[in-house]
XYZ file of C-alpha atoms in Angstrom:
613
model
C 4.846 -11.646 18.173
C 7.642 -9.096 18.457
C 9.826 -7.392 21.186
C 12.460 -4.753 21.808
C 13.513 -6.127 25.020
C 17.325 -7.876 24.788
C 20.443 -7.689 26.679
C 21.401 -4.214 26.220
C 17.894 -2.912 27.190
C 18.071 0.828 27.292
C 18.121 2.208 30.718
C 15.757 5.145 30.056
C 13.232 3.057 29.161
C 10.550 3.060 31.949
C 9.189 0.134 34.239
C 5.889 0.581 32.528
C 6.852 0.533 29.145
C 9.103 -2.461 30.048
C 5.919 -4.185 31.495
C 4.121 -3.341 28.697
C 6.640 -4.776 26.136
C 7.371 -8.230 28.117
C 3.288 -8.562 28.162
C 3.024 -7.674 24.431
C 5.440 -10.232 23.561
C 4.205 -13.031 25.508
C 0.450 -12.607 24.314
C 1.678 -13.211 20.834
C 0.484 -10.238 18.868
C -2.757 -10.606 19.650
C -5.598 -7.910 21.189
C -4.572 -8.104 24.810
C -3.642 -4.554 24.849
C -6.691 -3.359 23.347
C -8.791 -5.187 25.239
C -7.402 -3.969 28.703
C -7.571 -0.709 26.832
C -11.034 -0.314 25.598
C -11.171 2.087 22.662
C -14.251 4.111 24.277
C -11.757 4.882 27.531
C -9.113 5.717 24.874
C -11.675 8.128 23.124
C -12.481 9.451 26.742
C -9.196 10.784 26.539
C -7.678 8.245 28.649
C -5.134 7.413 26.344
C -2.755 8.920 23.775
C -1.177 11.965 26.505
C 2.064 11.183 26.960
C 4.847 9.852 24.947
C 4.597 6.673 27.125
C 1.426 5.617 25.780
C 2.172 6.134 22.181
C 4.909 3.727 22.802
C 2.746 1.202 24.324
C 0.376 1.465 21.475
C 3.252 1.673 18.686
C 4.969 -1.943 20.302
C 1.055 -3.644 19.866
C 1.904 -3.136 15.618
C 5.029 -5.230 15.527
C 4.687 -8.134 13.665
C 8.093 -9.296 12.565
C 8.991 -12.757 12.355
C 11.159 -14.944 14.611
C 12.684 -18.352 13.898
C 10.015 -18.764 11.123
C 11.906 -17.226 8.526
C 14.139 -20.462 8.631
C 11.337 -22.698 7.379
C 9.083 -19.883 5.367
C 10.985 -20.962 1.967
C 9.324 -24.190 2.401
C 6.072 -23.404 4.170
C 5.398 -20.928 1.029
C 6.659 -23.415 -1.637
C 9.918 -22.750 -3.474
C 12.316 -24.747 -5.529
C 14.748 -24.229 -2.300
C 12.873 -26.411 0.462
C 9.610 -28.299 0.889
C 7.013 -29.287 3.221
C 5.018 -32.307 3.967
C 2.363 -30.101 5.562
C -0.550 -28.080 3.879
C 0.994 -25.432 1.822
C -1.553 -22.911 0.296
C 0.635 -23.063 -3.041
C 0.944 -26.745 -2.980
C -2.652 -27.430 -2.636
C -3.654 -25.197 -5.259
C -1.284 -26.886 -7.908
C -2.417 -30.207 -7.458
C -6.379 -29.473 -7.131
C -8.996 -27.540 -8.517
C -8.820 -24.103 -6.355
C -11.901 -21.570 -6.094
C -12.580 -18.997 -4.128
C -14.660 -21.478 -1.598
C -11.422 -23.222 -1.262
C -8.890 -20.561 -0.686
C -10.889 -18.516 2.240
C -7.917 -17.131 4.221
C -6.537 -13.681 4.100
C -9.888 -11.037 3.876
C -11.723 -11.843 6.995
C -12.381 -9.161 9.440
C -9.388 -10.368 11.383
C -7.072 -9.834 8.661
C -7.935 -6.688 8.707
C -7.033 -5.637 11.873
C -3.377 -4.537 11.774
C -5.004 -1.766 9.691
C -7.707 -0.710 12.136
C -4.867 -0.379 15.080
C -2.833 1.653 12.761
C -5.400 3.877 11.426
C -6.774 4.046 15.078
C -3.211 5.377 16.234
C -3.230 8.171 13.349
C -6.317 9.453 14.239
C -5.418 9.918 18.146
C -1.809 10.124 18.467
C -1.509 14.026 18.062
C -3.382 14.468 21.351
C -0.315 13.695 23.132
C 1.839 16.661 24.773
C 4.872 15.866 23.246
C 6.968 18.051 20.563
C 6.219 17.870 17.160
C 9.298 16.086 16.224
C 8.028 13.639 18.573
C 4.892 13.706 17.096
C 6.469 13.159 13.347
C 8.321 9.856 15.082
C 5.231 8.287 15.868
C 3.526 8.678 13.213
C 6.032 7.607 11.036
C 6.776 4.703 12.992
C 2.395 4.323 12.718
C 2.421 4.631 8.727
C 5.325 2.288 8.327
C 3.543 -0.173 9.511
C 0.501 1.098 7.594
C 2.284 0.244 4.378
C 3.899 -2.908 5.637
C 0.484 -4.009 5.982
C -0.573 -3.515 2.613
C 2.510 -4.518 1.186
C 1.296 -7.867 2.464
C -2.184 -7.394 0.753
C -0.835 -6.113 -2.689
C 1.095 -9.390 -2.945
C -1.958 -11.832 -1.963
C -4.460 -10.065 -3.818
C -3.065 -6.481 -6.450
C -5.968 -4.413 -6.098
C -7.182 -4.031 -2.662
C -9.399 -1.592 -0.986
C -7.309 1.232 0.663
C -8.070 3.557 3.379
C -6.626 5.504 6.223
C -9.559 5.951 8.131
C -10.152 3.930 12.011
C -12.342 1.757 11.629
C -14.366 0.625 14.553
C -14.054 -2.733 15.859
C -17.069 -4.334 15.720
C -17.252 -3.148 11.693
C -14.267 -3.060 9.017
C -16.101 -0.948 6.909
C -12.970 -1.168 4.579
C -14.444 -5.014 3.524
C -17.276 -3.390 1.825
C -15.637 -0.780 -0.218
C -14.547 -1.477 -3.760
C -11.132 -3.002 -4.552
C -8.690 0.188 -5.888
C -6.244 -0.425 -8.657
C -2.505 -1.532 -7.637
C -0.793 1.666 -8.554
C -3.227 3.715 -6.736
C -2.272 1.536 -3.291
C 1.043 1.171 -4.097
C 1.324 5.084 -4.751
C -0.347 5.203 -1.143
C 1.777 2.720 0.309
C 5.009 4.958 -1.161
C 3.520 8.009 0.725
C 3.513 5.940 3.827
C 7.080 4.867 3.412
C 8.857 8.066 2.482
C 6.857 10.032 5.408
C 8.434 7.563 7.685
C 11.907 7.164 6.374
C 12.363 10.693 6.740
C 10.786 10.992 10.129
C 11.216 7.614 12.825
C 13.987 8.478 14.736
C 17.571 6.856 13.289
C 18.586 6.644 17.550
C 16.065 3.680 19.351
C 16.637 0.677 21.665
C 17.602 -2.206 20.450
C 15.102 -3.928 18.525
C 12.712 -1.065 18.246
C 11.927 0.279 14.891
C 14.377 2.968 13.370
C 14.681 4.693 10.285
C 17.298 2.547 8.811
C 14.574 -0.658 9.168
C 12.293 2.089 7.475
C 14.783 2.476 4.754
C 16.027 -1.105 4.480
C 12.005 -2.664 4.207
C 11.060 0.063 1.969
C 14.185 -0.916 -0.473
C 13.294 -4.634 -0.053
C 9.569 -3.351 -1.367
C 10.424 -1.161 -4.104
C 12.924 -4.240 -5.337
C 9.651 -6.067 -5.058
C 7.661 -3.849 -6.820
C 9.877 -2.466 -9.487
C 10.825 -5.870 -11.105
C 7.268 -7.360 -10.566
C 6.013 -4.590 -12.836
C 8.880 -5.235 -15.272
C 8.172 -9.379 -15.258
C 4.349 -9.242 -15.246
C 2.536 -8.165 -18.401
C -1.058 -8.901 -16.685
C -0.415 -5.582 -15.055
C 0.525 -3.539 -17.862
C 2.603 -1.427 -15.565
C 6.203 -2.151 -17.215
C 6.542 1.456 -17.892
C 6.546 2.298 -14.302
C 8.987 -0.204 -13.573
C 12.270 1.931 -14.097
C 11.069 4.203 -11.650
C 10.551 2.214 -8.997
C 13.884 0.484 -9.604
C 16.109 3.330 -9.680
C 14.320 4.442 -6.225
C 15.223 1.409 -4.876
C 18.509 2.121 -5.938
C 18.955 5.513 -4.381
C 17.504 4.135 -1.008
C 20.115 0.957 -0.765
C 23.121 3.271 -1.668
C 21.652 5.364 1.012
C 21.642 2.791 3.447
C 25.114 1.518 1.882
C 26.759 5.643 2.112
C 25.274 6.668 4.962
C 23.947 3.827 7.762
C 27.567 2.500 8.804
C 26.780 -1.293 8.417
C 29.238 -3.490 7.596
C 29.243 -7.290 6.153
C 30.190 -9.194 9.557
C 33.880 -10.845 8.889
C 36.159 -12.131 10.991
C 38.573 -13.502 8.254
C 37.163 -16.585 8.823
C 35.526 -18.203 5.481
C 34.528 -21.202 6.826
C 32.690 -20.196 9.817
C 31.410 -16.148 9.677
C 28.642 -16.219 7.518
C 27.211 -19.436 9.826
C 27.763 -17.567 12.515
C 25.177 -15.025 11.638
C 22.795 -17.451 12.473
C 23.752 -18.781 15.589
C 24.622 -16.033 17.568
C 23.240 -15.363 21.266
C 24.088 -11.803 20.603
C 23.719 -9.890 17.195
C 22.409 -6.608 19.502
C 26.578 -5.041 17.929
C 26.667 -6.763 15.000
C 27.425 -4.346 11.915
C 25.445 -6.502 9.472
C 22.576 -6.646 11.584
C 19.920 -3.695 10.394
C 17.196 -5.268 12.677
C 16.435 -8.403 14.610
C 14.977 -10.168 17.207
C 17.117 -10.470 20.108
C 16.506 -12.743 22.779
C 17.643 -13.661 26.207
C 17.546 -16.773 27.862
C 15.000 -16.743 31.149
C 13.855 -13.485 30.929
C 12.553 -13.555 26.989
C 13.332 -17.303 25.695
C 13.325 -17.622 22.060
C 12.780 -20.595 19.309
C 14.995 -22.785 19.863
C 14.675 -24.356 16.606
C 13.269 -27.864 17.732
C 11.662 -29.026 14.432
C 14.289 -27.109 12.047
C 16.479 -29.852 11.769
C 15.760 -33.884 11.216
C 12.768 -35.186 9.349
C 9.679 -32.681 10.373
C 8.103 -31.019 7.813
C 10.271 -29.060 6.401
C 13.713 -29.853 4.246
C 15.787 -28.421 1.279
C 15.950 -29.732 -1.536
C 18.746 -30.716 -4.599
C 17.934 -28.163 -6.757
C 19.116 -25.336 -3.949
C 22.081 -27.615 -3.752
C 23.103 -27.278 -7.169
C 23.139 -23.829 -7.203
C 25.883 -23.165 -5.367
C 28.852 -22.475 -7.732
C 32.152 -24.435 -7.448
C 34.994 -22.961 -5.163
C 36.582 -21.902 -8.236
C 33.455 -19.587 -9.318
C 32.601 -22.463 -11.981
C 29.299 -23.286 -12.437
C 28.501 -26.600 -10.706
C 26.119 -27.738 -13.943
C 29.375 -27.530 -15.651
C 30.690 -30.370 -14.166
C 30.838 -33.802 -15.988
C 27.455 -35.757 -14.918
C 26.826 -33.536 -11.975
C 23.309 -34.692 -11.755
C 24.327 -38.147 -11.241
C 26.829 -37.154 -7.934
C 26.332 -38.521 -4.841
C 26.166 -37.035 -1.434
C 29.809 -36.418 -0.646
C 30.758 -35.647 -4.103
C 28.257 -32.526 -3.600
C 30.245 -31.039 -1.448
C 33.735 -31.304 -2.911
C 35.685 -27.766 -3.671
C 31.955 -25.879 -3.370
C 31.329 -22.321 -2.301
C 31.453 -22.256 1.536
C 28.032 -21.348 2.143
C 26.581 -24.430 1.249
C 28.629 -26.310 3.904
C 27.521 -23.719 6.805
C 23.848 -23.785 5.210
C 23.305 -27.880 4.872
C 24.691 -30.764 7.025
C 27.512 -31.638 5.087
C 30.002 -35.205 4.768
C 31.205 -35.186 8.053
C 29.422 -32.743 10.186
C 28.973 -33.736 13.781
C 25.350 -33.469 15.534
C 26.261 -32.111 19.159
C 22.237 -32.373 20.536
C 20.421 -35.960 20.546
C 17.160 -36.138 22.485
C 14.236 -35.946 19.758
C 16.857 -36.953 16.967
C 16.822 -40.941 16.723
C 20.368 -41.291 15.801
C 22.015 -39.402 18.938
C 24.968 -37.256 19.321
C 27.851 -37.771 17.143
C 28.873 -37.842 13.587
C 25.925 -37.148 11.472
C 24.540 -40.180 9.126
C 21.757 -38.357 6.589
C 18.915 -39.421 7.815
C 16.058 -40.691 5.242
C 12.843 -41.143 5.199
C 9.766 -41.291 3.219
C 8.646 -37.660 1.394
C 11.601 -35.989 2.314
C 14.682 -35.150 0.623
C 17.990 -36.482 2.679
C 19.429 -32.990 2.951
C 18.944 -31.145 6.113
C 19.129 -28.103 7.112
C 21.735 -26.562 10.109
C 21.157 -23.109 8.767
C 19.124 -21.479 11.795
C 19.693 -24.531 13.835
C 21.347 -24.332 17.224
C 23.545 -27.264 17.472
C 23.880 -27.082 21.262
C 22.786 -29.174 24.094
C 22.311 -26.088 26.205
C 18.660 -25.146 26.450
C 19.400 -21.579 27.922
C 21.631 -20.887 25.030
C 19.377 -22.042 22.686
C 16.840 -19.816 24.152
C 19.247 -16.931 23.694
C 19.622 -17.079 20.269
C 18.935 -13.705 18.390
C 17.770 -13.831 14.606
C 18.848 -11.159 12.141
C 15.737 -10.473 10.083
C 17.481 -7.872 7.940
C 20.623 -7.871 7.307
C 23.105 -5.641 5.255
C 24.155 -7.980 2.700
C 20.405 -7.692 1.599
C 20.860 -4.360 1.034
C 24.026 -4.430 -1.382
C 21.729 -7.562 -3.113
C 19.250 -4.861 -3.578
C 21.394 -2.352 -4.942
C 22.994 -5.024 -7.641
C 19.929 -6.333 -8.831
C 18.132 -3.204 -9.117
C 21.245 -1.999 -10.923
C 21.544 -4.776 -13.336
C 17.624 -4.520 -14.239
C 18.220 -0.968 -15.302
C 21.060 -2.166 -17.722
C 23.600 0.046 -15.571
C 25.411 -2.199 -13.888
C 29.110 -1.381 -13.627
C 32.415 -3.427 -12.287
C 32.323 -0.946 -9.502
C 28.887 -1.403 -8.505
C 29.901 -5.533 -8.118
C 33.073 -4.521 -6.474
C 30.867 -2.903 -3.483
C 28.162 -5.465 -3.479
C 28.424 -9.332 -4.862
C 31.758 -8.855 -4.706
C 32.155 -8.303 -0.622
C 29.778 -11.243 -0.375
C 32.225 -13.348 -2.054
C 35.124 -11.974 -0.675
C 33.972 -13.125 2.870
C 33.604 -16.413 1.865
C 37.151 -16.593 -0.495
C 34.771 -16.759 -3.695
C 36.364 -15.663 -6.977
C 34.882 -12.370 -7.727
C 32.034 -11.955 -10.107
C 32.943 -9.500 -13.515
C 30.578 -8.307 -16.081
C 30.139 -10.165 -18.862
C 30.404 -13.304 -17.394
C 29.305 -16.403 -19.295
C 25.498 -16.951 -18.549
C 25.116 -20.620 -17.175
C 22.420 -22.763 -19.341
C 20.669 -24.000 -16.553
C 19.723 -20.842 -14.508
C 19.129 -19.398 -18.441
C 16.014 -22.066 -18.670
C 14.437 -21.471 -15.614
C 14.476 -18.043 -16.267
C 13.621 -17.234 -20.195
C 11.702 -13.931 -19.900
C 15.076 -12.324 -18.699
C 16.089 -10.621 -22.101
C 18.124 -7.780 -21.254
C 21.107 -6.199 -22.292
C 22.632 -7.361 -19.549
C 21.274 -10.761 -18.689
C 24.301 -12.277 -17.633
C 24.737 -10.708 -14.533
C 20.938 -10.278 -13.514
C 21.093 -14.525 -13.585
C 24.504 -14.573 -11.519
C 22.838 -12.145 -9.171
C 19.850 -13.973 -8.980
C 21.943 -16.653 -7.806
C 24.326 -15.046 -5.451
C 20.775 -13.562 -3.753
C 19.427 -17.337 -3.730
C 22.512 -18.540 -1.986
C 23.099 -15.745 0.322
C 20.012 -15.537 1.534
C 19.255 -19.218 1.692
C 16.425 -20.743 3.629
C 16.027 -16.892 4.715
C 12.312 -16.760 4.154
C 13.100 -14.843 0.642
C 12.803 -17.336 -2.190
C 8.994 -17.062 -2.384
C 8.765 -13.615 -3.163
C 11.529 -13.315 -5.466
C 10.511 -16.576 -7.565
C 6.596 -14.142 -7.875
C 8.188 -10.829 -8.164
C 10.377 -12.777 -11.172
C 7.470 -13.756 -12.846
C 9.156 -17.644 -12.484
C 6.031 -19.502 -10.887
C 6.243 -21.736 -13.677
C 9.371 -23.318 -12.226
C 7.807 -24.961 -9.297
C 6.083 -27.417 -11.580
C 9.693 -29.042 -11.611
C 9.367 -31.862 -8.918
C 11.415 -31.511 -6.219
C 14.206 -34.271 -5.475
C 16.248 -35.294 -3.063
C 19.405 -37.255 -2.685
C 20.913 -39.130 -5.436
C 22.221 -42.594 -5.368
C 23.980 -44.528 -8.117
C 22.713 -48.467 -7.142
C 21.527 -50.003 -4.220
C 23.814 -51.605 -1.352
C 26.107 -50.306 0.852
C 26.623 -45.870 0.621
C 29.271 -43.316 2.994
C 27.527 -40.067 3.614
C 29.764 -38.971 5.977
C 33.004 -38.893 3.793
C 35.145 -41.127 5.397
C 35.347 -43.721 2.919
C 33.504 -45.740 5.255
C 29.332 -46.983 4.603
C 27.071 -45.905 7.014
C 23.648 -46.902 5.057
C 22.440 -49.449 3.595
C 20.046 -49.607 0.412
C 17.885 -52.908 -0.217
C 15.143 -53.810 -2.645
C 11.647 -53.440 -1.594
C 11.485 -57.545 -1.878
C 13.757 -57.366 0.900
C 13.417 -57.056 4.450
C 15.869 -55.285 7.107
C 17.357 -58.149 8.709
C 17.037 -58.444 12.745
C 20.947 -58.690 12.955
C 22.298 -55.619 10.904
C 26.340 -55.457 9.882
C 28.291 -52.683 11.162
C 31.171 -51.256 9.518
C 34.953 -51.198 10.672
C 34.148 -47.881 12.858
C 32.141 -50.590 14.539
C 28.831 -48.394 14.294
C 25.719 -50.422 13.071
C 24.487 -49.951 9.028
C 21.523 -48.193 8.870
C 18.892 -50.130 6.294
C 15.957 -48.792 4.158
C 14.083 -50.477 2.108
C 13.998 -48.240 -1.050
C 11.134 -48.941 -3.950
C 8.614 -46.298 -5.485
C 5.018 -44.188 -5.066
C 2.688 -47.083 -3.660
C 5.282 -49.412 -2.121
C 5.474 -50.153 1.694
C 9.116 -48.799 1.590
C 11.548 -46.530 3.780
C 12.160 -44.155 0.685
C 11.323 -43.551 -2.764
C 13.391 -43.755 -5.137
C 13.285 -42.642 -8.890
C 13.952 -45.804 -10.810
C 14.491 -49.443 -9.612
C 18.267 -49.775 -8.846
C 19.444 -45.713 -8.527
C 18.082 -42.085 -8.703
C 17.236 -39.238 -6.690
C 15.106 -39.598 -3.853
C 11.697 -38.706 -4.563
C 9.343 -36.290 -2.735
C 6.284 -36.475 -4.453
C 4.099 -38.261 -7.378
C 3.199 -34.500 -8.656
C 3.786 -31.615 -7.955
C 1.142 -30.161 -10.071
C 0.180 -27.463 -12.786
C 1.333 -23.582 -11.638
C -1.563 -21.316 -13.521
C -0.482 -18.136 -14.968
C -1.183 -15.632 -14.206
C -3.920 -16.479 -12.010
C -1.846 -18.469 -9.451
C 0.454 -15.127 -8.565
C -2.596 -14.226 -6.648
C -4.991 -15.701 -4.658
C -9.026 -15.116 -5.108
C -11.056 -12.834 -2.345
C -13.110 -15.709 -0.284
C -16.531 -16.525 -1.726
C -18.130 -15.610 1.727
C -16.676 -12.219 1.626
C -17.961 -11.805 -2.257
C -21.246 -12.298 -0.858
C -21.377 -10.143 2.317
C -19.797 -7.306 -0.029
C -21.432 -7.145 -3.784
C -19.132 -4.541 -4.743
C -16.169 -7.011 -4.575
C -14.887 -8.101 -8.275
C -12.460 -10.932 -8.768
C -9.833 -10.853 -11.328
C -6.706 -12.654 -12.880
C -9.170 -15.290 -13.639
C -10.828 -16.235 -10.682
C -14.287 -16.596 -10.804
């Protein structure tokens, strides 16, 4: 679902367009528009006659996410966050997957976006508007077609490519052979290039403009360039440098000519988090593209399921990635792996406190949260980490405020990171490059600057043994910076896949560390808040209170298979355990998905690749 409706709706947008956008937003990106205006009528000339017609159709192509970005790191399975839900890759790693069990992604409805884009491209020229305007609309449709194919390449690598309009009743592309990845990518780039040079620069807030096209293109170029560099099974590493150089060029164009800047008011403990809890991002200099909402007109997602023990939650590995406040590695601290919750947050990168519920954080909302409002005591439960996410969580009791929160989907911060990473992968990174990218991000949160030739963190190096270039240390630290800056915004899965780091997902996710059973302080005031009991003991009917008069929260602790509240790694100490077995990542097979067996039976021209049967 997507919308361009926002608080600063351009007054020149017609009433009919307003109604079309609102109606489209409410039906969640389905075919409602095409059902109301059958293609037979469109073919007969009842549509595509005016610019208003083209606008109405194009808005039906909008496919951008909303607050779902804040849980994507968990739902796609990463080392940032985990989910108790049915995550595809998690299921693959713990079972014996096949084309009969992995069945999504190739059915008729999965190609519907392509049908819509190509149908538009075959008919939009009927409109009686200037050639310049026609080029704008062609660019929009080609942009959405490029985005569609990027998703298909990420999932399958080789896919059939077509620019033909497909009928609603039969999608002929489903019966074509798979085209090689490099051919499909060349077509994707042609679409991006056309869109980048023809889509309007100035459009209403929330609508696609040229800067969004460039940002999306730069994101894709970095993805494909690094994917080719690190994935030997493609035999395409020779073309990686050209794609990375193009990523540098597009990102630098945005940096130099886009009039974007990092959002900062000089408050390093607030500015970062305010990007993800703002009722109005429409004029924020960092937001290239977002979802803009207005309470009681077009309500946003108020994030009810983001905080607490629902399906998703961050894990320890992400907590340990943040640097110390002085810029040193957290992993250099003595016995850092045995740091308990309060100690983990001492003197760390301020973005940690603005992403996680930290010791001393105050919960304003109550209702669905059993503890209620007040000083937050970490809630523990089976299969959860004990860490809780506040990035993207709207900590207010006012429902209208929660419904009004905007979502930043493309930030200038990511463009800076794209530029820095691509330069480092090319071996061209300079101190000047760092100063206009990574160090700008660090300035916002008052962190020390990154310098060339910085020492290598052995923990990070162990995660990515395939990074062997001359600027290895720089690549590793830029990856860290990217992870921290974009944490829990839905970018981590693609990063791990393009870096050929899937095997790292075999490491079992962990939660908070407890050095012993008994009483523990998790709010940072030195006063105990929770009480861990062994599995052999029952929680007493009369619970102890602390010196603040608060009743301690009791948990029975044990191991998998026991009837307890919390799973712990050891009998009396250890990290909270989430799952018994994280499974095996089979490379290169699991970087891709099989074409479902049913589709293979319908189309004998299709062949499985990368070890799928």
